[in-house]
Every structure is written in structure tokens, then in C-alpha cells.
Short mmCIF file of C-alpha atoms and ligand atoms in Angstrom, two decimals:
data_model
loop_
_atom_site.label_atom_id
_atom_site.label_comp_id
_atom_site.label_asym_id
_atom_site.label_seq_id
_atom_site.Cartn_x
_atom_site.Cartn_y
_atom_site.Cartn_z
CA MET A 532 -2.07 221.06 129.36
CA CYS A 533 -1.71 221.51 125.58
CA TYR A 534 -2.74 219.19 122.78
CA PRO A 535 0.23 216.84 122.21
CA LYS A 536 2.10 216.90 118.93
CA PHE A 537 2.46 213.50 117.25
CA PRO A 538 5.12 213.09 114.54
CA GLU A 539 3.77 212.44 111.05
CA GLU A 540 4.99 208.83 110.98
CA CYS A 541 3.18 208.04 114.26
CA THR A 542 0.54 205.30 113.81
CA SER A 543 -0.51 204.70 117.42
CA LEU A 544 -4.21 204.36 118.18
CA LEU A 545 -3.73 207.25 120.61
CA SER A 546 -2.66 209.58 117.79
CA LYS A 547 -5.58 208.36 115.68
CA TYR A 548 -8.31 208.85 118.27
CA LEU A 549 -7.08 211.73 120.42
CA THR A 550 -8.44 214.39 118.11
CA PRO A 551 -8.31 218.04 119.29
CA GLU A 552 -12.08 217.78 119.97
CA VAL A 553 -11.74 214.65 122.15
CA PHE A 554 -8.77 216.24 123.89
CA ASP A 555 -10.82 219.34 124.72
CA VAL A 556 -13.62 217.27 126.23
CA LEU A 557 -11.26 215.14 128.36
CA LYS A 558 -8.34 217.37 129.29
CA ASP A 559 -9.66 218.47 132.69
CA LYS A 560 -11.35 215.23 133.71
CA ARG A 561 -10.18 213.17 136.67
CA THR A 562 -11.21 209.66 137.64
CA SER A 563 -12.54 208.73 141.09
CA THR A 564 -8.94 208.14 142.29
CA GLY A 565 -7.65 211.35 140.70
CA PHE A 566 -6.03 209.87 137.56
CA THR A 567 -5.75 212.39 134.71
CA LEU A 568 -5.76 212.32 130.91
CA ASN A 569 -2.17 213.52 130.97
CA GLN A 570 -1.17 210.40 132.93
CA ALA A 571 -3.25 208.10 130.72
CA ILE A 572 -1.58 209.27 127.48
CA ARG A 573 1.95 209.93 128.72
CA SER A 574 3.38 206.65 127.42
CA GLY A 575 2.05 207.18 123.90
CA VAL A 576 3.14 210.81 123.84
CA GLU A 577 6.69 210.01 125.01
CA HIS A 578 6.89 207.00 122.68
CA PRO A 579 5.35 207.77 119.29
CA ASP A 580 6.27 204.25 118.14
CA SER A 581 3.61 202.85 120.52
CA GLY A 582 0.99 200.63 118.94
CA ILE A 583 -1.68 201.76 121.41
CA GLY A 584 -0.27 204.53 123.61
CA VAL A 585 -2.70 204.64 126.56
CA TYR A 586 -2.94 203.05 130.01
CA ALA A 587 -5.69 203.15 132.63
CA GLY A 588 -4.84 204.24 136.18
CA ASP A 589 -7.95 202.67 137.67
CA ALA A 590 -11.19 200.97 136.61
CA ASP A 591 -12.87 204.38 136.36
CA SER A 592 -10.42 205.48 133.63
CA TYR A 593 -12.40 203.48 131.05
CA PRO A 594 -15.75 205.30 131.51
CA THR A 595 -14.14 208.67 132.35
CA PHE A 596 -12.00 208.71 129.20
CA ALA A 597 -14.52 206.74 127.10
CA PRO A 598 -14.40 209.07 124.05
CA LEU A 599 -10.72 208.05 123.71
CA MET A 600 -10.79 204.54 125.21
CA ASP A 601 -13.86 203.18 123.39
CA PRO A 602 -12.61 203.65 119.80
CA ILE A 603 -9.19 202.23 120.79
CA ILE A 604 -10.89 199.20 122.36
CA GLU A 605 -13.14 198.80 119.32
CA GLU A 606 -10.28 198.89 116.84
CA TYR A 607 -8.01 196.55 118.82
CA HIS A 608 -10.56 193.90 119.85
CA GLY A 609 -13.33 194.51 117.30
CA PHE A 610 -15.58 195.19 120.34
CA LYS A 611 -18.44 197.67 119.81
CA PRO A 612 -19.21 200.24 122.55
CA HIS A 613 -22.69 198.73 123.13
CA SER A 614 -21.37 195.12 123.38
CA CYS A 615 -21.04 193.21 126.63
CA HIS A 616 -18.20 190.83 127.44
CA LYS A 617 -18.96 187.26 128.51
CA ILE A 618 -16.60 185.06 130.48
CA ASN A 619 -16.56 181.29 130.41
CA LEU A 620 -14.13 180.05 133.01
CA LYS A 621 -16.47 177.57 134.64
CA SER A 622 -15.21 174.42 133.03
CA ASN A 623 -12.79 173.15 130.47
CA HIS A 624 -15.06 173.19 127.40
CA PHE A 625 -12.09 173.13 125.14
CA ILE A 626 -11.80 170.12 122.85
CA PRO A 627 -8.17 169.70 121.94
CA LYS A 628 -6.89 168.85 118.51
CA ILE A 629 -3.61 166.95 118.18
CA LEU A 630 -1.52 169.69 116.63
CA ASP A 631 2.01 168.39 116.50
CA PRO A 632 2.05 164.62 117.18
CA GLU A 633 5.80 164.25 116.50
CA GLY A 634 6.72 167.31 118.58
CA LYS A 635 8.52 168.84 115.61
CA TYR A 636 7.11 172.37 115.65
CA ILE A 637 5.69 173.42 119.01
CA LEU A 638 8.37 173.99 121.62
CA SER A 639 6.20 175.21 124.49
CA THR A 640 2.74 176.43 125.42
CA ARG A 641 1.82 179.21 127.82
CA ILE A 642 -1.51 180.68 128.91
CA ARG A 643 -1.65 183.73 131.15
CA VAL A 644 -4.39 185.93 132.48
CA GLY A 645 -4.03 189.39 133.99
CA ARG A 646 -5.93 190.28 137.17
CA ASN A 647 -6.08 193.27 139.53
CA LEU A 648 -7.52 193.45 143.02
CA LYS A 649 -10.93 195.07 143.41
CA GLY A 650 -10.82 198.46 145.07
CA TYR A 651 -7.20 199.39 144.26
CA PRO A 652 -5.90 201.69 141.52
CA LEU A 653 -4.05 199.97 138.66
CA GLY A 654 -0.25 200.05 138.15
CA PRO A 655 -0.07 203.56 136.61
CA GLY A 656 -2.09 205.08 139.48
CA ILE A 657 -1.35 202.99 142.55
CA SER A 658 0.53 204.47 145.54
CA ARG A 659 3.59 202.90 147.10
CA GLU A 660 1.66 201.83 150.22
CA GLN A 661 -1.21 200.37 148.21
CA ARG A 662 1.21 198.41 146.00
CA LEU A 663 2.89 196.91 149.07
CA GLU A 664 -0.52 196.04 150.51
CA VAL A 665 -1.48 194.27 147.27
CA ALA A 666 1.81 192.32 147.27
CA GLN A 667 1.24 191.27 150.87
CA LYS A 668 -2.35 190.09 150.25
CA VAL A 669 -1.43 188.18 147.11
CA ARG A 670 1.62 186.59 148.69
CA GLN A 671 -0.42 185.27 151.61
CA VAL A 672 -2.84 183.55 149.26
CA LEU A 673 -0.16 182.15 146.98
CA THR A 674 1.81 180.53 149.74
CA VAL A 675 -1.11 178.28 150.75
CA LEU A 676 -1.92 176.92 147.28
CA PRO A 677 -2.35 173.13 147.34
CA ASP A 678 -0.89 170.10 145.52
CA ASP A 679 1.07 170.64 142.33
CA LEU A 680 0.39 174.41 142.52
CA SER A 681 2.22 174.90 145.80
CA GLY A 682 5.47 176.82 145.69
CA MET A 683 7.36 179.87 146.91
CA PHE A 684 7.17 183.61 146.45
CA TYR A 685 10.44 185.36 145.54
CA PRO A 686 10.56 189.15 146.08
CA LEU A 687 12.41 190.83 143.22
CA SER A 688 14.36 193.03 145.63
CA GLU A 689 15.94 189.95 147.24
CA MET A 690 16.72 188.07 144.05
CA GLU A 691 20.34 187.62 142.95
CA ALA A 692 21.15 189.17 139.56
CA SER A 693 22.29 185.81 138.11
CA ILE A 694 19.00 184.11 139.12
CA LYS A 695 17.01 186.97 137.67
CA ARG A 696 18.93 186.72 134.39
CA SER A 697 18.40 183.01 134.12
CA LEU A 698 14.65 183.23 134.94
CA ILE A 699 14.24 185.89 132.24
CA LYS A 700 16.26 183.89 129.72
CA ASP A 701 14.10 180.82 130.36
CA HIS A 702 10.90 182.87 129.84
CA PHE A 703 9.71 182.60 133.45
CA LEU A 704 10.24 186.17 134.66
CA PHE A 705 9.29 189.59 133.26
CA LYS A 706 11.96 191.79 131.73
CA GLU A 707 12.91 194.97 133.56
CA GLY A 708 12.76 198.57 132.41
CA ASP A 709 10.04 198.40 129.74
CA ARG A 710 10.09 201.97 128.38
CA PHE A 711 6.32 202.04 127.70
CA LEU A 712 5.54 201.03 131.29
CA GLU A 713 8.21 203.41 132.60
CA ALA A 714 6.54 206.37 130.87
CA ALA A 715 3.12 205.23 132.11
CA GLY A 716 4.35 205.35 135.72
CA VAL A 717 4.01 201.58 136.23
CA ASN A 718 7.67 201.10 137.21
CA ARG A 719 7.66 203.62 140.10
CA HIS A 720 9.55 202.41 143.21
CA TRP A 721 10.95 199.43 141.28
CA PRO A 722 11.71 196.70 142.47
CA GLU A 723 9.76 197.25 145.69
CA GLY A 724 6.53 195.23 145.93
CA ARG A 725 7.36 193.18 142.84
CA GLY A 726 8.02 189.47 142.76
CA ILE A 727 7.39 186.10 141.27
CA PHE A 728 5.78 182.98 142.65
CA HIS A 729 6.41 179.59 141.10
CA ASN A 730 5.76 175.97 141.91
CA LYS A 731 8.47 173.31 142.01
CA ASP A 732 8.11 172.35 138.33
CA LYS A 733 7.91 175.98 137.18
CA ASN A 734 4.76 175.19 135.23
CA PHE A 735 2.59 177.47 137.36
CA LEU A 736 3.75 181.02 138.03
CA VAL A 737 2.37 184.35 139.19
CA TRP A 738 4.01 187.71 138.46
CA VAL A 739 3.17 190.27 141.11
CA ASN A 740 2.93 194.02 140.44
CA GLU A 741 4.38 194.12 136.96
CA GLU A 742 2.04 195.65 134.34
CA ASP A 743 -0.93 194.23 136.22
CA GLN A 744 -1.04 193.29 139.89
CA LEU A 745 -1.25 189.62 138.97
CA ARG A 746 -0.25 187.78 135.86
CA ILE A 747 -1.32 184.19 136.46
CA ILE A 748 0.60 181.85 134.21
CA SER A 749 0.48 178.18 133.30
CA MET A 750 3.18 176.90 130.93
CA GLU A 751 5.02 173.78 129.92
CA LYS A 752 7.17 172.30 127.17
CA GLY A 753 5.36 170.84 124.16
CA GLY A 754 1.95 171.55 122.67
CA ASP A 755 -0.56 170.17 125.18
CA ILE A 756 -2.82 173.24 125.36
CA SER A 757 -5.47 171.31 127.26
CA SER A 758 -3.17 170.40 130.13
CA VAL A 759 -1.85 173.97 130.38
CA TYR A 760 -5.41 175.35 130.44
CA ALA A 761 -6.62 172.83 133.03
CA ARG A 762 -3.82 173.90 135.40
CA LEU A 763 -4.69 177.57 134.90
CA LEU A 764 -8.37 176.93 135.66
CA LYS A 765 -7.49 175.01 138.79
CA ALA A 766 -5.29 177.87 140.01
CA LEU A 767 -7.96 180.47 139.25
CA ARG A 768 -10.55 178.51 141.20
CA HIS A 769 -8.29 178.55 144.25
CA LEU A 770 -7.28 182.19 143.96
CA GLU A 771 -10.87 183.36 143.45
CA THR A 772 -11.95 181.88 146.76
CA THR A 773 -9.91 184.49 148.64
CA LEU A 774 -9.10 187.30 146.21
CA GLU A 775 -11.72 189.51 144.59
CA PHE A 776 -10.68 190.81 141.19
CA GLU A 777 -11.67 194.07 139.48
CA PHE A 778 -14.41 193.11 137.01
CA ASP A 779 -16.78 195.17 134.90
CA GLU A 780 -20.10 193.97 133.43
CA ARG A 781 -19.23 195.42 130.02
CA LEU A 782 -15.43 195.20 129.85
CA GLY A 783 -14.78 191.99 131.80
CA TYR A 784 -11.56 191.84 133.84
CA ILE A 785 -10.05 195.29 134.18
CA THR A 786 -6.40 195.69 133.24
CA SER A 787 -4.04 198.64 132.93
CA CYS A 788 -3.61 198.25 129.15
CA PRO A 789 -6.80 198.27 127.05
CA THR A 790 -5.40 195.41 124.92
CA ASN A 791 -5.77 193.08 127.90
CA LEU A 792 -9.37 193.79 128.91
CA GLY A 793 -12.06 191.11 128.90
CA THR A 794 -10.56 187.69 129.36
CA ALA A 795 -7.13 189.30 129.96
CA MET A 796 -5.91 186.04 128.49
CA ARG A 797 -3.00 185.45 126.16
CA ALA A 798 -2.60 181.86 125.02
CA SER A 799 0.60 181.29 123.09
CA VAL A 800 2.88 178.71 121.60
CA HIS A 801 6.54 179.00 120.80
CA ILE A 802 6.67 177.40 117.40
CA ALA A 803 9.38 176.73 114.81
CA LEU A 804 8.27 177.98 111.40
CA PRO A 805 11.60 178.66 109.65
CA LYS A 806 10.21 178.38 106.10
CA LEU A 807 6.88 180.13 106.56
CA GLY A 808 8.69 182.85 108.52
CA GLU A 809 10.46 183.77 105.27
CA ARG A 810 7.13 184.17 103.46
CA LYS A 811 5.82 187.13 105.38
CA LYS A 812 2.66 187.68 103.30
CA GLN A 813 1.44 184.10 103.61
CA PHE A 814 2.41 183.99 107.30
CA HIS A 815 0.47 187.17 108.08
CA ARG A 816 -2.52 186.06 105.99
CA ILE A 817 -2.94 182.93 108.12
CA THR A 818 -2.44 184.65 111.47
CA LYS A 819 -4.87 187.44 110.54
CA LYS A 820 -7.54 184.94 109.48
CA HIS A 821 -7.37 183.24 112.89
CA HIS A 822 -7.10 186.50 114.91
CA LEU A 823 -3.55 185.69 115.96
CA GLN A 824 -0.56 187.87 116.73
CA ILE A 825 3.11 187.19 116.02
CA ARG A 826 5.68 188.11 118.67
CA GLY A 827 9.41 187.42 118.98
CA ILE A 828 11.02 184.77 121.14
CA HIS A 829 11.37 187.04 124.20
CA GLY A 830 7.83 188.41 124.08
CA GLU A 831 6.43 191.68 122.87
CA HIS A 832 8.84 194.06 121.14
CA SER A 833 11.42 191.27 120.68
CA THR A 834 12.58 189.57 117.49
CA SER A 835 12.37 185.98 116.31
CA LYS A 836 15.42 183.73 116.53
CA GLU A 837 16.12 180.68 114.34
CA GLY A 838 12.62 180.82 112.85
CA ILE A 839 10.92 180.44 116.25
CA TYR A 840 7.89 182.64 116.86
CA ASP A 841 5.48 183.37 119.70
CA ILE A 842 1.98 182.95 118.25
CA SER A 843 -0.98 184.02 120.40
CA ASN A 844 -4.52 185.37 120.32
CA LYS A 845 -4.81 189.08 119.53
CA ARG A 846 -8.37 189.61 120.81
CA ARG A 847 -9.06 189.25 124.51
CA LEU A 848 -12.32 191.19 124.88
CA GLY A 849 -15.67 190.10 123.43
CA VAL A 850 -14.47 186.51 123.00
CA THR A 851 -14.70 183.71 125.54
CA GLU A 852 -11.73 181.78 126.85
CA PRO A 853 -12.66 178.57 124.94
CA GLN A 854 -13.06 180.64 121.75
CA ILE A 855 -9.53 181.99 122.21
CA LEU A 856 -8.17 178.46 122.53
CA HIS A 857 -10.16 177.39 119.49
CA ASP A 858 -8.71 180.28 117.40
CA LEU A 859 -5.19 179.43 118.56
CA THR A 860 -5.61 175.73 117.81
CA GLU A 861 -7.10 176.25 114.34
CA GLY A 862 -4.49 178.89 113.50
CA VAL A 863 -1.55 176.81 114.67
CA TYR A 864 -2.90 173.82 112.76
CA ALA A 865 -3.01 175.96 109.59
CA LEU A 866 0.50 177.33 110.23
CA ILE A 867 2.00 173.86 110.65
CA HIS A 868 0.19 172.69 107.51
CA ALA A 869 1.62 175.63 105.53
CA GLU A 870 5.14 175.03 106.90
CA LYS A 871 4.95 171.37 105.84
CA GLN A 872 3.79 172.33 102.33
CA ILE A 873 6.73 174.62 101.64
P1 ADP B 2310 2.77 188.64 128.37
O1 ADP B 2310 2.41 187.37 127.74
O2 ADP B 2310 2.87 188.45 129.82
O3 ADP B 2310 1.88 189.72 127.92
P2 ADP B 2310 5.40 188.94 126.99
O4 ADP B 2310 5.01 188.94 125.56
O5 ADP B 2310 6.37 189.96 127.43
O6 ADP B 2310 4.18 189.21 127.96
O7 ADP B 2310 5.92 187.50 127.37
C1 ADP B 2310 6.39 187.22 128.65
C2 ADP B 2310 7.36 186.06 128.67
O8 ADP B 2310 6.68 184.86 128.38
C3 ADP B 2310 8.47 186.19 127.62
O9 ADP B 2310 9.68 185.73 128.19
C4 ADP B 2310 8.03 185.23 126.55
O10 ADP B 2310 9.08 184.72 125.76
C5 ADP B 2310 7.39 184.15 127.39
N1 ADP B 2310 6.47 183.31 126.62
C6 ADP B 2310 5.37 183.69 125.96
N2 ADP B 2310 4.78 182.65 125.36
C7 ADP B 2310 5.55 181.56 125.63
C8 ADP B 2310 5.48 180.18 125.31
N3 ADP B 2310 4.48 179.67 124.56
N4 ADP B 2310 6.44 179.36 125.78
C9 ADP B 2310 7.45 179.84 126.56
N5 ADP B 2310 7.56 181.12 126.89
C10 ADP B 2310 6.64 181.98 126.46
N1 ILO B 2311 1.97 200.48 125.40
C1 ILO B 2311 2.60 199.67 124.40
C2 ILO B 2311 2.24 198.20 124.55
C3 ILO B 2311 0.81 197.87 124.28
C4 ILO B 2311 0.38 196.44 124.38
N2 ILO B 2311 1.23 195.60 125.17
C5 ILO B 2311 1.16 195.44 126.48
C6 ILO B 2311 2.27 194.72 127.09
N3 ILO B 2311 0.27 195.81 127.15
C7 ILO B 2311 2.17 200.17 123.02
O1 ILO B 2311 1.26 200.98 122.94
O2 ILO B 2311 2.79 199.73 122.03
#
């Protein structure tokens, strides 16, 4: 294996931190499940326009490839190598602020967390049999959820194309064929073992075997972050009684992309900011101050439509869940204020 060539215009964190020296130290290492450096960096090498460029094939990828992973994690989350992540999922400590009393700006709110089952490789390293086993275990637990959480699991392989299209359009289902995941080996044997669970109201959903084995999602129309979070906590309490998730003392919940480590939580609003959206500098100044990220209307790598943006927390590691909600709330409050002023 030779040192990869990155084009001059490449700005990925992989190209920044995979120096020839780091490469030499790591090139022959294998994790406990046999995952290699070549596999970990393939996505960023094939796609020089990656922001990050690496994926973990198992929990052991983080310590094994630490000379590459640690600086990437530090730059993305602002999390120092000697820090320790703390979770706070015990209760709803979050004190909501009324953000949009007339319902003029916030269209919908969504909070998701990523989880992977303890003892299995992650998406880039999992075998076909292991993936099917994970799907089976998760499905069994999902189909006995109580009350408002109860619903049905829909295997992707049995879903009609028109239903799939409409679920994607309405922001409930993952898109297919992500080129970054494809290169990382996450999409092998697609659509086998993949699926979506949702309750009757489609305000509680679980994606199975997409980028992570579980993406647990609570979402609804409007800006009631507190209600969305309460539903997510309730679901997590139920799922944790029967499923054990991959968790690390230092890095929190283990996920295949280093951007999702820690809380693995992304709390977002779809918000109409047509005027502020035209003032890029001011818009970015506010989001940066509150540690927020701007995405397009169909998620990452999509564009905004009609001045509607997806605003969410950037950091997931080294911050607690209530802190993330606090950052989002304060940031959205500031964004709405700025939009009103223009
Ligand atoms: P993820 O959040 O799972 O990392 P994406 O950015 O790809 O991944 O988003 C997944 C889907 O969730 C997309 O269809 C996106 O539009 C939708 N979504 C994200 N935030 C919201 C929101 N606040 N309201 C409605 N849909 C949302
Ligand atoms: N591998 C891609 C995406 C990184 C962050 N997003 C997700 C969905 N994990 C990149 O490096 O740009």
C-alpha cells in the first residue's frame, strides 16, 4: 500500500492529518476484527471533496488508528485526546425557550442519535451474516415498543419504489447510494438487512443498518424541541433495556463516522430564513458562535430551497445532550432575531 496522493485543492481532515509519517506508522496495522487503514481511508481517498474522509470499521479502529483519528476528532469536535466524554441522558434537564410563538419560522424539529450493537463490527467492517443478525435483533425489540412508540418495521428490500420515494421526500427515510458510504463499504449487499421502523404518527422512527446500525429518530412539525426530546428519551429507555450499545469511556457512543461520536446526537430544525440566507457572512457568524451547522433541505450534501435551512449542532463529542439542545435553542433564537431585524 502506497501513500495516497491528494489533489492540491483537497481540504479534507484526512489529507491534513494523514502525513507520510502517520501513514508509515499505521499502514500495516489491523484492528481486532481485521479492519485496515486502507479500508478506513478509502472514502476520503476516492472522494477528495470529503470534509472528513475516514470511517471506523469497528470500535477498535479509534485506538488502533489514533495518530490519524485523534487529531481529526479534536479538530471536528474541539475534543482533546486526554478528555473524557460525559453523557446525560438520565432525565430531561432541558429548559425550553419559546422560540417561534407564531410558528412563522420553524417548520419542523428532529433529534436523532446513532447507536451500534456491542460486539459487532460497524457498517464499513460488518459481514453480511452479522448485518442480518443485527437487523433481526433490532427488529424484534422494535416490534414490542409500547404506547405511542409502537409501530411496524419495513424491510427496504420489500418496499415499493413509490413508497420509498415518498418517505424520502417527506424526510422520513435515508437516501440511497451515498457515494461516501459506498466507497467506505457501508452499502455492501444493499438493500439486504436495511429497513425503517416507524410508529403510526411517523414521529418516532428507527433506521436500521444505514451508516450506523441504528439511527433513532424523534421528529414532528413545529418547534417544540422539548416534546421531540422527551419522546426520544422515552424510546431510548425502552431500547436500552434489551439492546446493549457500543460505548467507550473516553469517546462515548461509538459510530462509524468520527463526526458522530460521543452523544451521536444531531438536533435540528428546518427553518425559513430567506433574508438572512442572503447575508452569508452574518448567517455564518451566528451559527459559528453557537456551534451550529447549516445543511440543505434534504440533509447533508443537499442545497437549501426557498430560504429553508437545516440548522443543527456541529459538536457531538465532549458536550452533553442538554448542552446540545441549549446551543441549538440559543442559536435559533439569535437567527430568528436577525431575520426579523433585516
Ligand atoms: P442525519 O441527520 O441522519 O445525519 P441527514 O442530514 O442526511 O442525516 O438527514 C436525514 C433526513 O432527515 C433528511 O431527509 C433531512 O432533510 C431530514 N431532516 C433533518 N432535520 C430535519 C428536521 N428538523 N425536520 C424534518 N426533517 C429533517
Ligand atoms: N464522509 C463524508 C461525510 C462526513 C460526515 N457526515 C456523515 C453523514 N457522517 C465526508 O467526509 O465529507
